[in-house]
Short mmCIF file of C-alpha atoms in Angstrom, two decimals:
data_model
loop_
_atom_site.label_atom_id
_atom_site.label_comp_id
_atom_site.label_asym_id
_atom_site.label_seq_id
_atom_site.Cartn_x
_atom_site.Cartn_y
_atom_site.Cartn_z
CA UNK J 109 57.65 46.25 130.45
CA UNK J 110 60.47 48.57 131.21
CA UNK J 111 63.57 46.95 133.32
CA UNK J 112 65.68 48.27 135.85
CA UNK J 113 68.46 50.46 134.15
CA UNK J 114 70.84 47.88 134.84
CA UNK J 115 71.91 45.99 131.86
CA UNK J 116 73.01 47.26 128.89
CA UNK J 117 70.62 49.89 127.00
CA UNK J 118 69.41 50.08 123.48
CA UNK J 119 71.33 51.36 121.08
CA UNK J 120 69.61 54.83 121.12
CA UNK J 121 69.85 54.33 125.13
CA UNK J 122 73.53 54.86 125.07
CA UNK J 123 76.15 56.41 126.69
CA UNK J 124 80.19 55.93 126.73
CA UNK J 125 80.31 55.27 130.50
CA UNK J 126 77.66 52.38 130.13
CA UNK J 127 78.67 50.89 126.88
CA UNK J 128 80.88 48.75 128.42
CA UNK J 129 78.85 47.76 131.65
CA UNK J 130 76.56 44.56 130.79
CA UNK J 131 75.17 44.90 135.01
CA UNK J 132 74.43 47.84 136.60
CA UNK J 133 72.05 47.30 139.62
CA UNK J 134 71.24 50.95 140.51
CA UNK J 135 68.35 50.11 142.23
CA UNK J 136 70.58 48.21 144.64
CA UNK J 137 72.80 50.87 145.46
CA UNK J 138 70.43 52.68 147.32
CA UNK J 139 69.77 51.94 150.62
CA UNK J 140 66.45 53.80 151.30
CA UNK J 141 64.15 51.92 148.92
CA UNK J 142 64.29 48.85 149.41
CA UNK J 143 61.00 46.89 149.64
CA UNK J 144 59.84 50.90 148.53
CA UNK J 145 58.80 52.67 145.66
CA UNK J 146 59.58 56.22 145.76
CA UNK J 147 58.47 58.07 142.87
CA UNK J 148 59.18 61.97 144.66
CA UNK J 149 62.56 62.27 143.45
CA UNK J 150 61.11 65.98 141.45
CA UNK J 151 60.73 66.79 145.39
CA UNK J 152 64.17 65.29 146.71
CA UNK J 153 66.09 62.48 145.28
CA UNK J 154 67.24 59.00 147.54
CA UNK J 155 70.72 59.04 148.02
CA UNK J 156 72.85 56.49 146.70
CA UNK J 157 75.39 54.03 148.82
CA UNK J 158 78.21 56.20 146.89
CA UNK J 159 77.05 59.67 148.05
CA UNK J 160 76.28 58.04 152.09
CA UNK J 161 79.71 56.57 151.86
CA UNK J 162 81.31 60.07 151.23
CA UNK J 163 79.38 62.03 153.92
CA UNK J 164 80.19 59.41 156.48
CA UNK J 165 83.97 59.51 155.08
CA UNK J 166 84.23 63.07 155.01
CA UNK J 167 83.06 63.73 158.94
CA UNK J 168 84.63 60.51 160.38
CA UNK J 169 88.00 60.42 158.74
CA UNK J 170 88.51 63.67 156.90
CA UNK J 171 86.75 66.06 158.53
CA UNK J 172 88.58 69.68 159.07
CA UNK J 173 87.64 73.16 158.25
CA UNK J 174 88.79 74.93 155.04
CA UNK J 175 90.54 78.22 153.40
CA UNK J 176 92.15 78.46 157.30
CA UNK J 177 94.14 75.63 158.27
CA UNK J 178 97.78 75.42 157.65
CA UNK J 179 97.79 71.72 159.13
CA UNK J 180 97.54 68.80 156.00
CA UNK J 181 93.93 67.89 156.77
CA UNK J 182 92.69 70.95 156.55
CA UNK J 183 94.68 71.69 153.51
CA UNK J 184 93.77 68.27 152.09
CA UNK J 185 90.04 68.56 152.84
CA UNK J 186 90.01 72.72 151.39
CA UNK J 187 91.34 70.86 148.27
CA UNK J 188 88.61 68.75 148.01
CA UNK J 189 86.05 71.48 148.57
CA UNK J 190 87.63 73.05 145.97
CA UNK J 191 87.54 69.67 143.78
CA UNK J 192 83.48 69.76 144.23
CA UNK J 193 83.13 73.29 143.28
CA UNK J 194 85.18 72.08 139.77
CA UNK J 195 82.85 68.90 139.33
CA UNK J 196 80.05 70.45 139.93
CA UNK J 197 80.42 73.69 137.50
CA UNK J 198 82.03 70.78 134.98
CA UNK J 199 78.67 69.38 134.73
CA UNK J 200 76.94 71.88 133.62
CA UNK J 201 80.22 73.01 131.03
CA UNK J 202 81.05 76.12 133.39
CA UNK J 203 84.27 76.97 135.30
CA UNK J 204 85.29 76.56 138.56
CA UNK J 205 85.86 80.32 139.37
CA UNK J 206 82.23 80.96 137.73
CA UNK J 207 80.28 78.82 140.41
CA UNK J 208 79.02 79.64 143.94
CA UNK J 209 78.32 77.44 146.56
CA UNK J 210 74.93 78.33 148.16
CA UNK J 211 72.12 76.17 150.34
CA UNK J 212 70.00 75.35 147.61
CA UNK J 213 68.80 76.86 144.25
CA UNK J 214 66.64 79.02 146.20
CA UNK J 215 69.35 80.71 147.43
CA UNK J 216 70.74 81.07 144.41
CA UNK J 217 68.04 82.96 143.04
CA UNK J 218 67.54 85.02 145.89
CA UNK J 219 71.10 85.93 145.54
CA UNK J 220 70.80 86.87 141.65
CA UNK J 221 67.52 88.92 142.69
CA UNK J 222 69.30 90.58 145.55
CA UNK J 223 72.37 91.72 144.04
CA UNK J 224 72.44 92.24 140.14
CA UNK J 225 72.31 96.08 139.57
CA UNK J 226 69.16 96.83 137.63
CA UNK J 227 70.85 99.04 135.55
CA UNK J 228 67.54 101.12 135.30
CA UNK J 229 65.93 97.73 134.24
CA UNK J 230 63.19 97.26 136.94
CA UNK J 231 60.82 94.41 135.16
CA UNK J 232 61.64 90.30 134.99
CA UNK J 233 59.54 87.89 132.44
CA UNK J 234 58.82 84.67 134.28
CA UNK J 235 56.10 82.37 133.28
CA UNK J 236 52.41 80.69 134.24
CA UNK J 237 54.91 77.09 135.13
CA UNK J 238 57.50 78.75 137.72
CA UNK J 239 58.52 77.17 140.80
CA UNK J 240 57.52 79.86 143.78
CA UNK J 241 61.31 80.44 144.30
CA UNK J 242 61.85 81.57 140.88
CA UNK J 243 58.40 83.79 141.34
CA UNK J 244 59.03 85.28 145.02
CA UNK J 245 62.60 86.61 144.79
CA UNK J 246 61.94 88.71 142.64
CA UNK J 247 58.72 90.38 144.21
CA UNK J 248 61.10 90.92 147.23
CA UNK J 249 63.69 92.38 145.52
CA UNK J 250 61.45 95.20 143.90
CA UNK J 251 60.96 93.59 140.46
CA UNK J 252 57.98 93.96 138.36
CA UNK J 253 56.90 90.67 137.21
CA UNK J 254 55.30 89.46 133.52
CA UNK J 255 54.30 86.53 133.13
CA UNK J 256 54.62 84.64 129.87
CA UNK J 257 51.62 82.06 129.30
CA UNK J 258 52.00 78.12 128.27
CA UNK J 259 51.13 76.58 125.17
CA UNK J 260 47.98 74.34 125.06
CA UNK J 261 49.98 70.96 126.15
CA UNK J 262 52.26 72.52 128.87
CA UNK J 263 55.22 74.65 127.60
CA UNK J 264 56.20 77.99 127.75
CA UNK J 265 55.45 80.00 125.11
CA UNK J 266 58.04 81.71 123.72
CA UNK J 267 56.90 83.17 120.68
CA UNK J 268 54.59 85.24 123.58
CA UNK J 269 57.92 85.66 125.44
CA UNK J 270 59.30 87.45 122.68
CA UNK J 271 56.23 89.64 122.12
CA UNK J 272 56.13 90.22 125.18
CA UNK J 273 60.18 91.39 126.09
CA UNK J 274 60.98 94.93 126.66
CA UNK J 275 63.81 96.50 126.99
CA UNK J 276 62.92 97.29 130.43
CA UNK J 277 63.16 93.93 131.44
CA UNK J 278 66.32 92.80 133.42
CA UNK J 279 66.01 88.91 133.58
CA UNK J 280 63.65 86.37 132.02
CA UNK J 281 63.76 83.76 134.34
CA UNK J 282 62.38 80.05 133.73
CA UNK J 283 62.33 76.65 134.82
CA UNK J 284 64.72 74.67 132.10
CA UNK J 285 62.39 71.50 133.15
CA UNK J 286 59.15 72.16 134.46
CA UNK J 287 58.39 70.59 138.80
CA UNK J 288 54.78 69.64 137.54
CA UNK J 289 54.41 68.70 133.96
CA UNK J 290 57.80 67.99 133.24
CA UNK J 291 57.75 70.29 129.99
CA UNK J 292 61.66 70.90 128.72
CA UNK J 293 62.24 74.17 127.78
CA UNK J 294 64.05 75.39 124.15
CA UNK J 295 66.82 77.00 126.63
CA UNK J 296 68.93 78.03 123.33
CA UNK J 297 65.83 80.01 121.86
CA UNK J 298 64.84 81.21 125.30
CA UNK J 299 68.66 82.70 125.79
CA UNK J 300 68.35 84.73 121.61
CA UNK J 301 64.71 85.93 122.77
CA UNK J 302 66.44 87.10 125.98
CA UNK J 303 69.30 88.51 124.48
CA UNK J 304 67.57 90.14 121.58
CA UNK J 305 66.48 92.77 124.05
CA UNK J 306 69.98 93.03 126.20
CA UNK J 307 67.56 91.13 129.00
CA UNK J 308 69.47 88.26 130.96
CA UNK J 309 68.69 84.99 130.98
CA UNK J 310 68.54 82.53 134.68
CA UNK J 311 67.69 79.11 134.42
CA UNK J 312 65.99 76.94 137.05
CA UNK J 313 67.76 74.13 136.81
CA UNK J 314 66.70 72.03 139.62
CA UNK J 315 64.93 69.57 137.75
CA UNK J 316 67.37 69.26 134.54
CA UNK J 317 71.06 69.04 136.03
CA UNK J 318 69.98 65.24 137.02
CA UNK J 319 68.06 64.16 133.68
CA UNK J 320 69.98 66.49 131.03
CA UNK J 321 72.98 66.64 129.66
CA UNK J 322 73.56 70.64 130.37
CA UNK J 323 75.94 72.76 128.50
CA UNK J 324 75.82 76.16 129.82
CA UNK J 325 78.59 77.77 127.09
CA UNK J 326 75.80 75.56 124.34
CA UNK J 327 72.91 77.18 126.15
CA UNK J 328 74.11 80.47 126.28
CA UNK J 329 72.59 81.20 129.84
CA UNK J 330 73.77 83.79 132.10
CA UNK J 331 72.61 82.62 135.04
CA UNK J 332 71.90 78.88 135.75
CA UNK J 333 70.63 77.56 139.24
CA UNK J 334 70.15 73.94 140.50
CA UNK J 335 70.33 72.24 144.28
CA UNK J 336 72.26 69.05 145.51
CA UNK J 337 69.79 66.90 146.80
CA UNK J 338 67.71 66.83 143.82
CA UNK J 339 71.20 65.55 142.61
CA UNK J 340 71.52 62.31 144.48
CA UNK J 341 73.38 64.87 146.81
CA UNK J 342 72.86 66.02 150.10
CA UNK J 343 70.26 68.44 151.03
CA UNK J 344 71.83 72.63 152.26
CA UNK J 345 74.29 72.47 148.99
CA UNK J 346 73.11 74.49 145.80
CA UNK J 347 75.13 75.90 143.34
CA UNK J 348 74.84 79.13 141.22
CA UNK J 349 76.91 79.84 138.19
CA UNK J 350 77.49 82.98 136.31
CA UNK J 351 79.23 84.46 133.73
CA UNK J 352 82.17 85.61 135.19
CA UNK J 353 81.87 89.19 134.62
CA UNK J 354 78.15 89.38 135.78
CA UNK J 355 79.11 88.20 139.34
CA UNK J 356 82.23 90.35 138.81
CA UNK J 357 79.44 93.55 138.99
CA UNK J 358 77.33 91.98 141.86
CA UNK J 359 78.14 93.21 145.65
CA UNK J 360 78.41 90.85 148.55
CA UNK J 361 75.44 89.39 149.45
CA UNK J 362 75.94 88.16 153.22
CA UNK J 363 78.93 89.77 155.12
CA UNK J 364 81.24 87.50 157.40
CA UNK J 365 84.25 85.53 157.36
CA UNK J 366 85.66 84.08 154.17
CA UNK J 367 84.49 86.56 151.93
CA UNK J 368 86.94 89.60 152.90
CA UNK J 369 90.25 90.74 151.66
CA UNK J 370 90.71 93.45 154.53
CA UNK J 371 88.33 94.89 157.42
CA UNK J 372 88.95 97.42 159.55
CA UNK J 373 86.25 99.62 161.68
CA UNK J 374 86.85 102.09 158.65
CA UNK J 375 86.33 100.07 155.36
CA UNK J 376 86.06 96.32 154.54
CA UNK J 377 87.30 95.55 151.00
CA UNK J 378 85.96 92.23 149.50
CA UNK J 379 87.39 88.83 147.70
CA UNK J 380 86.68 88.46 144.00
CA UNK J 381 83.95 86.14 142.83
CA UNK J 382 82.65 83.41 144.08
CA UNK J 383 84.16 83.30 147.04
CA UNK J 384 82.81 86.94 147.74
CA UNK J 385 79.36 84.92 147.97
CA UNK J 386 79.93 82.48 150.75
CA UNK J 387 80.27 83.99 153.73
CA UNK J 388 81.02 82.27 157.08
CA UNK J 389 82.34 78.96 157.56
CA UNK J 390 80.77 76.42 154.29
CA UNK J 391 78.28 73.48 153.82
CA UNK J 392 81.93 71.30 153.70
CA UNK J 393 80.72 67.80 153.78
CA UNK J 394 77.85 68.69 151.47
CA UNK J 395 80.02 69.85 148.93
CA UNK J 396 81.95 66.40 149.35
CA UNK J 397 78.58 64.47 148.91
CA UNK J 398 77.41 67.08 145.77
CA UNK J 399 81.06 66.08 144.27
CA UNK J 400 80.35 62.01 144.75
CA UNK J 401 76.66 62.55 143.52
CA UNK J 402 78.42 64.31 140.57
CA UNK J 403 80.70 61.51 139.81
CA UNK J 404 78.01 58.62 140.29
CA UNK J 405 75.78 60.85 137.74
CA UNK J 406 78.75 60.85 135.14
CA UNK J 407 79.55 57.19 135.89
CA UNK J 408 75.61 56.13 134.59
CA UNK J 409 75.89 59.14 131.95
CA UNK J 410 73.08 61.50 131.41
CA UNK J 411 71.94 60.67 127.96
CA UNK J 412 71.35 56.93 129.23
CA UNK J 413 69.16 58.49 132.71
CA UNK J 414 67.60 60.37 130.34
CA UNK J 415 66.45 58.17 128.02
CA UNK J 416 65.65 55.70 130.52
CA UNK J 417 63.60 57.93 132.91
CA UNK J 418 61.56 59.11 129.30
CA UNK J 419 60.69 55.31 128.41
CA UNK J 420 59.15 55.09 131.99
CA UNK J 421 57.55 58.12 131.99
CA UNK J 422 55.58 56.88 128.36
CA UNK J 423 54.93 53.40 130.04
CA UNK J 424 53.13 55.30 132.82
CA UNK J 425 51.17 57.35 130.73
CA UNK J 426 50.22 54.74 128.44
CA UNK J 427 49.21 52.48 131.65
CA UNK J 428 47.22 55.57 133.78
CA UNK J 429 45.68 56.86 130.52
CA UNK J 430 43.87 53.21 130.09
CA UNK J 431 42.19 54.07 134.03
CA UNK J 432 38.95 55.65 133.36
CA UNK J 433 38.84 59.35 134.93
CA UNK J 434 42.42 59.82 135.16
CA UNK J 435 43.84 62.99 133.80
CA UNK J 436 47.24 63.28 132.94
CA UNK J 437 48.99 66.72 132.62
CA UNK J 438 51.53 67.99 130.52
CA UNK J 439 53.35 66.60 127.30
CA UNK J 440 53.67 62.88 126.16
CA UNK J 441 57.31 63.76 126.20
CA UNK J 442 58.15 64.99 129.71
CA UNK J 443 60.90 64.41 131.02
CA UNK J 444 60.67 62.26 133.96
CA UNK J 445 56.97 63.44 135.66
CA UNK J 446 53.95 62.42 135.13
CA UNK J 447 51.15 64.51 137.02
CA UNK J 448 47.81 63.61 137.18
CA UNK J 449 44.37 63.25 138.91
CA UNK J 450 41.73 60.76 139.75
CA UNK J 451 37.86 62.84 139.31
CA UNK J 452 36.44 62.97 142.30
CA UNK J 453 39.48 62.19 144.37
CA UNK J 454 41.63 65.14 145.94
CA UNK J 455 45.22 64.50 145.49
CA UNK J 456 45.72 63.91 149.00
CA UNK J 457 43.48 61.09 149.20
CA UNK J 458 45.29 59.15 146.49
CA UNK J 459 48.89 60.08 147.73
CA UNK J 460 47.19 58.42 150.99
CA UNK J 461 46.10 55.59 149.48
CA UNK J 462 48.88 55.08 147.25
CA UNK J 463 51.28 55.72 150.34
CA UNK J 464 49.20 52.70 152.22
CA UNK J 465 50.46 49.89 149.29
CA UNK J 466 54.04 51.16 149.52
CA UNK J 467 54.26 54.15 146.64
CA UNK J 468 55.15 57.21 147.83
CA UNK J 469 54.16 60.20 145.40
CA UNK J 470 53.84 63.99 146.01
CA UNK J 471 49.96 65.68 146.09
CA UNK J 472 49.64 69.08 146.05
CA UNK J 473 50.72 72.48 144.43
CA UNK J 474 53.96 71.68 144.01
CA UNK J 475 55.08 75.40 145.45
CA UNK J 476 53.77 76.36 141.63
CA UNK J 477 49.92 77.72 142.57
CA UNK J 478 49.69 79.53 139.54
CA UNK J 479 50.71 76.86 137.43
CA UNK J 480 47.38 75.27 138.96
CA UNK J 481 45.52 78.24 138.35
CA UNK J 482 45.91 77.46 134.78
CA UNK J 483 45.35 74.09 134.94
CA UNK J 484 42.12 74.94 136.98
CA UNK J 485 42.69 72.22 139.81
CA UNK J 486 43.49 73.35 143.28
CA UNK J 487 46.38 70.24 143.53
CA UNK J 488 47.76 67.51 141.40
CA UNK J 489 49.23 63.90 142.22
CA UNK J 490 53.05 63.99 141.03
CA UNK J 491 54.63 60.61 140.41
CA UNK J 492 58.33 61.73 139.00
CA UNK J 493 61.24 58.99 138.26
CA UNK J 494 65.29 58.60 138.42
CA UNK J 495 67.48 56.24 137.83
CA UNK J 496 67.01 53.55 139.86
CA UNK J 497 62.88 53.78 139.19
CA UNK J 498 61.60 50.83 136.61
CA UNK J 499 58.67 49.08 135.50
CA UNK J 500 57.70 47.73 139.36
CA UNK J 501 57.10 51.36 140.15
CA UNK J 502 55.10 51.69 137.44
CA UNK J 503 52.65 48.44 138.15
CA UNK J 504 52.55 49.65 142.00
CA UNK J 505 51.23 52.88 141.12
CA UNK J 506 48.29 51.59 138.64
CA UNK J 507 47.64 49.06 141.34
CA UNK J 508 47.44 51.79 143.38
CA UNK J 509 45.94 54.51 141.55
CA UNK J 510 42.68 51.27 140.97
CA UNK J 511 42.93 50.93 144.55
CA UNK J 512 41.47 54.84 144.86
CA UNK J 513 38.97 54.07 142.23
CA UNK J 514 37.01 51.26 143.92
CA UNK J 515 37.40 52.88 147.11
CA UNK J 516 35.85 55.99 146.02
CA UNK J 517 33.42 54.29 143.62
#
């Protein structure tokens, strides 16, 4: 059975920042579950005592406005906003000036859909697995949509993707890790077929900025989106980056304060990239909590979540695949989600049940309906891991998941 990630990993566990630690505790540091086990962290992720501390810090002690103030805490506190903006494009490899501050990767999708010229490119290849805010965006913004189909255990297809590209197309757009089947995408090959055809490439990457080690320069994305409280972070922070000179070409978005070099009732002229993006007054203490969620990610090191969250999600598997009439969904290899369904049972009744012994896991669609068009099911049961998830989770859930079995014969 699969212990807490608190003492020191296996050899191909590893990662410099936990080499030296022989105890950990993560599960302790976070309030929330205690007595709990939460297994909807794909949804939203518990916050740990790191990232609570900072919010609390940052509107009892700290708290000022920023970009305004000429008095030290407001100068102190715009230099820590600015100090989240550099952590947070640092851990994806990006640059500070390249990343905008938004409410959530929603937003930040809504923003590349709104606002990069289509240069008389009018189409965008998404595919069968996307999240319904990297589908709808883009139907708003006057796109035409293709949709690139799965392979037979989950993943997109990209030898159909590059059939498939045009050079009409202005964006292939997909989910670097999918919400539902947990399916990691070949982002490098994704970003050639892409590119092959001038097309741009945006990553979703909601689910893989807290499991993956992201390298955006590696990746050779122009457009990468993920959200804070999927993070360990608070929930209304999101970031977008961009290659500098794509968001260089893209107009304001949102007009206000902020955002403005000059305005008169004549002509408003506009600040350069990103703060042209984020108008009004900001998400401040979020951006302090995304920056200590940052540095509480980097303390525990990627590679060893990673790897950890992977050698629960095969224990799972392994355990739900010995239930009779359990189906499991997507690759042995997913990264950290494990969706699946009892015959018989609609997913709501087993999150209900499962809720009732003290695991909380997602049922539904997962905001991806035609992802379960192709599975043919109308909803799935989601249990999805992080770090402070081990093998007691695990044992609930099968308890649990029996529990549904005798009571639905």
């Amino acid at each position: 059975m699969l212990s807490p990630l608190r003492h020191r990993p296996s050899a191909n566990a590893t990662s410099p920042s936990l080499r030296d630690r022989e105890e950990l505790n993560v599960r302790g540091q976070f309030p929330a579950i205690e007595n709990w086990h939460y297994l909807d962290s794909a949804a939203s992720a518990q916050k740990p005592q790191a990232v609570i501390d900072a919010i609390t810090d940052a509107y009892a002690r700290d708290y000022a406005t920023v970009h305004r103030g000429v008095y030290q805490r407001s100068s102190d506190m715009t230099a820590a906003y600015e100090a989240a903006r550099a952590a947070a494009s640092n851990l994806i490899g990006g640059k500070p000036e390249e990343l905008v501050f938004t409410r959530g990767a929603t937003e930040a999708i809504n923003l590349v859909a709104r606002t990069l010229p289509k240069n008389g490119r009018n189409r965008v290849l998404l595919s069968q697995l996307e999240h319904h805010s990297n589908i709808v965006p883009w139907q708003l913004a006057g796109y035409e949509v293709d949709v690139v189909p799965l392979t037979a255990d989950g993943e997109i297809d990209l030898d159909a993707a590059e059939a498939m590209l045009t050079e009409q197309h202005r964006i292939v757009g997909f989910a670097h890790i999918s919400n539902v089947l947990g399916s990691i995408l070949d982002a490098k090959r994704a970003a050639e077929v892409a590119h092959s055809k001038g097309a741009l490439l945006l990553l979703d990457g909601c689910q893989a900025a807290p499991r993956l080690g992201v390298n955006i320069v590696t990746l050779d994305a122009d457009f990468y989106a993920f959200s804070g409280h999927k993070l360990y972070g608070p929930t209304g922070i999101g970031c977008l980056w961009g290659r500098a000179e794509l968001l260089s070409q893209m107009p304001p978005w949102q007009g206000g304060g902020a955002m403005i070099d000059k305005v008169t009732f004549e002509e408003t002229t506009f600040l350069d990239p990103p703060a042209r993006f984020e108008a009004g007054t900001p998400h401040i203490v979020g951006a302090i909590g995304l920056h200590a969620a940052v540095n509480w990610l980097e303390g525990l090191g990627l590679d060893a979540i990673h790897a950890h969250e992977s050698a629960l999600v095969a224990e799972a598997r392994a355990a739900l695949s010995a239930i009779p009439g359990v189906t499991l969904y997507g690759p042995e290899d997913s990264a950290g989600i494990v969706s699946f369904n009892v015959d018989g049972v609609h997913p709501h009744d087993t999150a209900t049940i499962l809720d009732d012994a003290g695991v909380a896991v997602r049922a539904g669609h997962h905001c991806a309906q035609p992802l379960m068009d192709w599975l043919g099911v109308p909803a799935t049961a989601r249990a999805s891991f992080a770090a402070h998830s081990d093998s007691s989770d695990i044992e609930a859930l099968v308890r649990g998941v029996e529990q549904v079995k005798r009571i639905f014969g």
